[in-house]
């Protein structure tokens, strides 16, 4: 497969050199040592500073002014083109910039009918939920090598905490907070070490009932000599439960009560859904941008540490963090993570890990049940960034992140008692996901969001892959577990044009698009037939910036003058002067892109149209509508508000699922109210939120403890669990004061949005709790299951035909393949609608066994 030519990469090295000089100047500005008192430390101080900034100069919304401010260091945009001191983008109905002003094309009557339908759905009988144990009961004598995880056991007369580092591997943690380790001298001794290491990481093997050996990776094994621990040949040890151990230092969930599941594995589910998270982006952009991984075999003290470059120069080495957080490069921050967390995580600290597995566990225990972790890469930004340890090839990065997801699943399994026993379950179809959720666990969907998916770039208008290569790559992704996919992220590619970015970010991503594809974005004035707001991002320079009549380009000269002053040796010509806005990328869905959509239908992969150009997305939705009309199953999910508002009603009409970008709780409530007017009567409705966490998406800011109706702790999560303030080491987080500082705070954010909604809070909470079911039903339809016959009268069979089709002994999945989705799935009963002469709607109930097999059919 043809790779991106080397020339652009050489050009980018020039940019890298210039950037390195800037970073180097910042790094050398302060001597080593303890952080200075003027560094940002406590996040409360940053909240105050940000509030003061917002109360001062007005937000920068003009593209040209924003670009100038960006170069001057007085405003910052994240990787999605947001001006951070302008909260309107984060909380907009669409993150596609100017499209946020689009009028709602539905009529008042249509919106009223839609809201009434959703309200009626909320009155239907709820599925019965039950508490599920966090793990199996711990026995006095461990039954296998996995059972000791997290427990207190005696070993050679010593009480030790068995802290799992992997499946069947443990740190042995003493009450004095030391670790049993082999002597580093190699003399056959054993020591009590102050910190974990490979010399303290023991693999356990069972030799008999309650008898185990302990061996290191280098072959040394634990034994006793003269009543003391030593190493040498393996000696079996009796392991028994005891007391007196010290808890291993770890992030807390601060959620009490059992997780909820269903009374059967096939019933309707409840729970929140986040279809846009970046769980493994510590590996992307070369693996040195997002500080710390989402788990570490030695736990939070080893995982939650700052980047090495952040720790340089008295905490002032993090130039990228400073810019993304809206501070001047060199401002610096307290780099200490665990256990103080005085600066990070916080909603605007975008280079620090925010989806640590224990934070994710908190949100799962409070109610999250579907979590799409997106494999992602951007080869241009990866090449530019000076620090890296991984390949910049999109495909290599995707494979690495997929392997990391599997490793994370194994690690969590190890904490909960063995293979398959953890709460983090990667699923590849909606039927497996339903079983996982009803078992009380988190269904983790593997998604993909890259700029060059499947290695299919475009160079000077020609794709760099063939259809056969594309199909082979897609098949590999499906085998890896990818079940949800976007066609692009930042650049045009062989499948579609991109929406682009605005302001100075747009200028830079347009140049990067040139480096990636050999062409600038093909922006033209949108067709007059497009409704207002149906547009891509406004590019600069354009004739609309020049005045009327045009008077030259002073503002744009300032923008490009500053950029080329820094990076003048790039050898890249400035982007063309575009016509007046609104702008639409002329590159839409390519023939190869249409073939990819067809292959995704065949592979049952959910299609996410976010980030596509208007032309590309419209053509893609046109194609999906045509395929649906022809009888092919389709599944569409818009995951984080990167589609224009005209697309959302179309997605609902396709039976799709929409989750707006979460953002601030205040903005999210307004998005929900808007979406209530767009639903389709033929489909079940539930709502989700796309956090975009770890994807350079700024998170929800705190409303303040003195805001109306603040969250009070403890509060009640889904199915009655109790949620208290979250503690990480020495830091305690409060949504009113800290906002969505990390992923665990989405438990609190969901509570906060209901407070913001006021009298509508219960309705919003119900729609969020129904989100997991709505997502699963969209996914089921992508697998060929017909919509339910109660909401779709044209699909009703006669009573006789329905009864014949619902054969005794059929499993739930096979039943749905014959008669479609149930209208309701409560416990061991599925409810459908049939017809008979003179009666258009006859309720039919299918009774199933606990194993999910049909045992009978009755009317009513």
PDB file of C-alpha atoms in Angstrom, residues 40 43-59 84-85 87 325-326 348 701-704 706 737:
ATOM      1  CA  UNK A  40      -0.485  26.886  39.083  1.00  0.00           C
ATOM      2  CA  UNK A  43      -7.297  23.993  40.575  1.00  0.00           C
ATOM      3  CA  UNK A  44      -9.513  26.385  42.543  1.00  0.00           C
ATOM      4  CA  UNK A  45      -7.013  29.122  41.671  1.00  0.00           C
ATOM      5  CA  UNK A  46      -7.344  28.305  37.996  1.00  0.00           C
ATOM      6  CA  UNK A  47     -11.121  28.426  38.238  1.00  0.00           C
ATOM      7  CA  UNK A  48     -10.867  31.919  39.650  1.00  0.00           C
ATOM      8  CA  UNK A  49      -8.385  33.001  37.013  1.00  0.00           C
ATOM      9  CA  UNK A  50     -10.566  31.630  34.245  1.00  0.00           C
ATOM     10  CA  UNK A  51     -13.643  33.344  35.702  1.00  0.00           C
ATOM     11  CA  UNK A  52     -11.755  36.633  35.815  1.00  0.00           C
ATOM     12  CA  UNK A  53     -10.706  36.201  32.202  1.00  0.00           C
ATOM     13  CA  UNK A  54     -14.262  35.501  31.131  1.00  0.00           C
ATOM     14  CA  UNK A  55     -15.509  38.519  33.013  1.00  0.00           C
ATOM     15  CA  UNK A  56     -12.924  40.705  31.271  1.00  0.00           C
ATOM     16  CA  UNK A  57     -12.469  40.791  27.496  1.00  0.00           C
ATOM     17  CA  UNK A  58     -15.357  39.263  25.606  1.00  0.00           C
ATOM     18  CA  UNK A  59     -14.954  35.820  24.027  1.00  0.00           C
ATOM     19  CA  UNK A  84     -11.342  28.016  25.220  1.00  0.00           C
ATOM     20  CA  UNK A  85     -12.466  31.397  26.476  1.00  0.00           C
ATOM     21  CA  UNK A  87     -17.830  28.413  26.067  1.00  0.00           C
ATOM     22  CA  UNK A 325      -4.974  24.972  29.053  1.00  0.00           C
ATOM     23  CA  UNK A 326      -5.160  28.602  27.905  1.00  0.00           C
ATOM     24  CA  UNK A 348      -8.849  21.915  30.880  1.00  0.00           C
ATOM     25  CA  UNK A 701     -16.581  23.355  34.038  1.00  0.00           C
ATOM     26  CA  UNK A 702     -17.951  23.607  37.587  1.00  0.00           C
ATOM     27  CA  UNK A 703     -21.078  25.692  38.068  1.00  0.00           C
ATOM     28  CA  UNK A 704     -19.832  26.731  41.507  1.00  0.00           C
ATOM     29  CA  UNK A 706     -23.078  28.948  45.145  1.00  0.00           C
ATOM     30  CA  UNK A 737     -16.015  23.043  42.638  1.00  0.00           C
TER      31      UNK A 737
END
